[in-house]
XYZ file of C-alpha atoms in Angstrom:
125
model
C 37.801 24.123 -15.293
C 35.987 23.666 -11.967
C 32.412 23.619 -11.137
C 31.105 24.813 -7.857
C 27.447 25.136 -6.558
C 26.307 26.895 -3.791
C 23.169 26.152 -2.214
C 20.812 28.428 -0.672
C 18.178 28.008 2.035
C 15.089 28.844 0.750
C 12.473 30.843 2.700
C 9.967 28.010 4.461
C 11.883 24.825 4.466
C 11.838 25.123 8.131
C 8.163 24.387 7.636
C 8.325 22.102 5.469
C 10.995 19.857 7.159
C 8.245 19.999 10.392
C 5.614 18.913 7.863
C 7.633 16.351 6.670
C 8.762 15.170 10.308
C 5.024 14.927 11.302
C 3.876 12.756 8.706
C 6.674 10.098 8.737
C 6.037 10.232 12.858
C 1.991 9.687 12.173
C 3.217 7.205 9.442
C 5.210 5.188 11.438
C 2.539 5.673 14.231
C -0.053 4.193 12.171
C 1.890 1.113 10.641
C 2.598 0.427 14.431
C -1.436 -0.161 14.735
C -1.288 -2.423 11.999
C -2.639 -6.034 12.980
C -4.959 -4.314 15.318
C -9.076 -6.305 15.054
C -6.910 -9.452 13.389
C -8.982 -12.394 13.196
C -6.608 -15.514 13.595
C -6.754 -18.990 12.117
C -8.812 -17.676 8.720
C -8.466 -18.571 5.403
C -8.885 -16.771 1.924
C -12.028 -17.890 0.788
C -10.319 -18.687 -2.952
C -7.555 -19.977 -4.155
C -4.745 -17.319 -4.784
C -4.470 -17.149 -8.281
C -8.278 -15.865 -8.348
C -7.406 -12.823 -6.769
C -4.756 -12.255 -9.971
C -6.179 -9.642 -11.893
C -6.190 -5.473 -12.646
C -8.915 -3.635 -10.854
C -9.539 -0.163 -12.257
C -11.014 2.784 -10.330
C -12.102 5.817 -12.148
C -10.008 8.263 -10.152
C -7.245 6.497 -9.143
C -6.239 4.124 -11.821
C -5.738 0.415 -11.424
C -4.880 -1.640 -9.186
C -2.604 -4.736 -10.487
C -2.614 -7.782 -8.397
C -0.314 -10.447 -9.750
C 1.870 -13.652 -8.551
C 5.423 -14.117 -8.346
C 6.739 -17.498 -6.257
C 3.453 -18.825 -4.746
C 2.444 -15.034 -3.145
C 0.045 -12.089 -4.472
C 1.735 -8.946 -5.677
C 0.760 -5.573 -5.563
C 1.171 -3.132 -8.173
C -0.217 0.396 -7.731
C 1.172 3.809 -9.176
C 4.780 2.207 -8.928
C 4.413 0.759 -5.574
C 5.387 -3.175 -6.016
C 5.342 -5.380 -2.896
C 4.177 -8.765 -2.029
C 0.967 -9.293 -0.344
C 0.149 -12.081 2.924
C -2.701 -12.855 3.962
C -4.228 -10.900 6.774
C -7.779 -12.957 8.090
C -10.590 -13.578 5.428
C -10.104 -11.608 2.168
C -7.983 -9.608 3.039
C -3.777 -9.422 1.943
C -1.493 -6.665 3.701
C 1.923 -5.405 2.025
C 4.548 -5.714 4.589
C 5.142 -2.723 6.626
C 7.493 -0.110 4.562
C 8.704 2.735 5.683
C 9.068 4.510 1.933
C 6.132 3.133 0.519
C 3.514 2.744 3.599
C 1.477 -0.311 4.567
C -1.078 -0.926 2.154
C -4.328 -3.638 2.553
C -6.413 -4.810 0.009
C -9.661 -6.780 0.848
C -11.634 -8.194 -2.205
C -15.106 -8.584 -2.570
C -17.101 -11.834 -5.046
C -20.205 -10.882 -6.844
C -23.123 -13.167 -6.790
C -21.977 -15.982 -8.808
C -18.920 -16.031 -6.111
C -16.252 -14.940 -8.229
C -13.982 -12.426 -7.010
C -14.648 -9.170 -8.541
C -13.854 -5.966 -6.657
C -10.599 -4.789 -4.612
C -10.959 -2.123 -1.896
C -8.233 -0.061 -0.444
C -8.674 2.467 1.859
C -6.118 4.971 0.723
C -6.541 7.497 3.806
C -5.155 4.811 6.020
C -2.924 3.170 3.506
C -0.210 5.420 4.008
């Protein structure tokens, strides 16, 4: 017994192949910019293994930030990649065309421990 499929073009996926087109384009567009207001020669203001931790966020979950050889990690929704440092407090993912560039910049509270991550997820992808 053989099995054979046939596939059929659906109405709209036309459209949605141009949708799709455009966003990788402004995607790749945008991780070009990447780099762009870099301040060079700064340092994290911690060591790394302060940064280690899982930041939550009411609406979009947590945020994991772990080590693995002597580098940051970043685990969100799936999405594992290292993290470098960038200028200050701030750690980049490298630039990845699946998964987007993603930055994190963290934030101490008054005592001077780190306690908040921020990601701007409009630009993150």
């Amino acid at each position: 017994m053989s099995v054979c499929w046939e596939w059929i073009r659906l109405p709209g996926t036309d459209r949605l192949l141009d949708i799709r087109l455009k966003n990788k384009k402004a995607g790749t567009e945008a991780r070009s910019k990447a780099g762009l207001g870099r301040v060079p020669d700064t340092k994290p203001s911690h060591p790394l293994t302060d940064y280690v931790g899982e930041y939550e966020h009411p609406a979009y979950g947590t945020l994991k930030i772990g080590m693995k050889d002597n580098q940051l990690q970043f685990d969100f929704h799936k999405i594992k990649l290292p993290l470098a440092h960038f200028h200050y407090d701030r750690f980049d993912t490298p630039n990845d065309e699946e998964n987007g560039k993603w930055s994190v910049s963290f934030s101490t509270n008054p005592q001077g421990d780190i306690d908040k991550a921020t990601m701007s997820l409009d630009e993150a992808r």
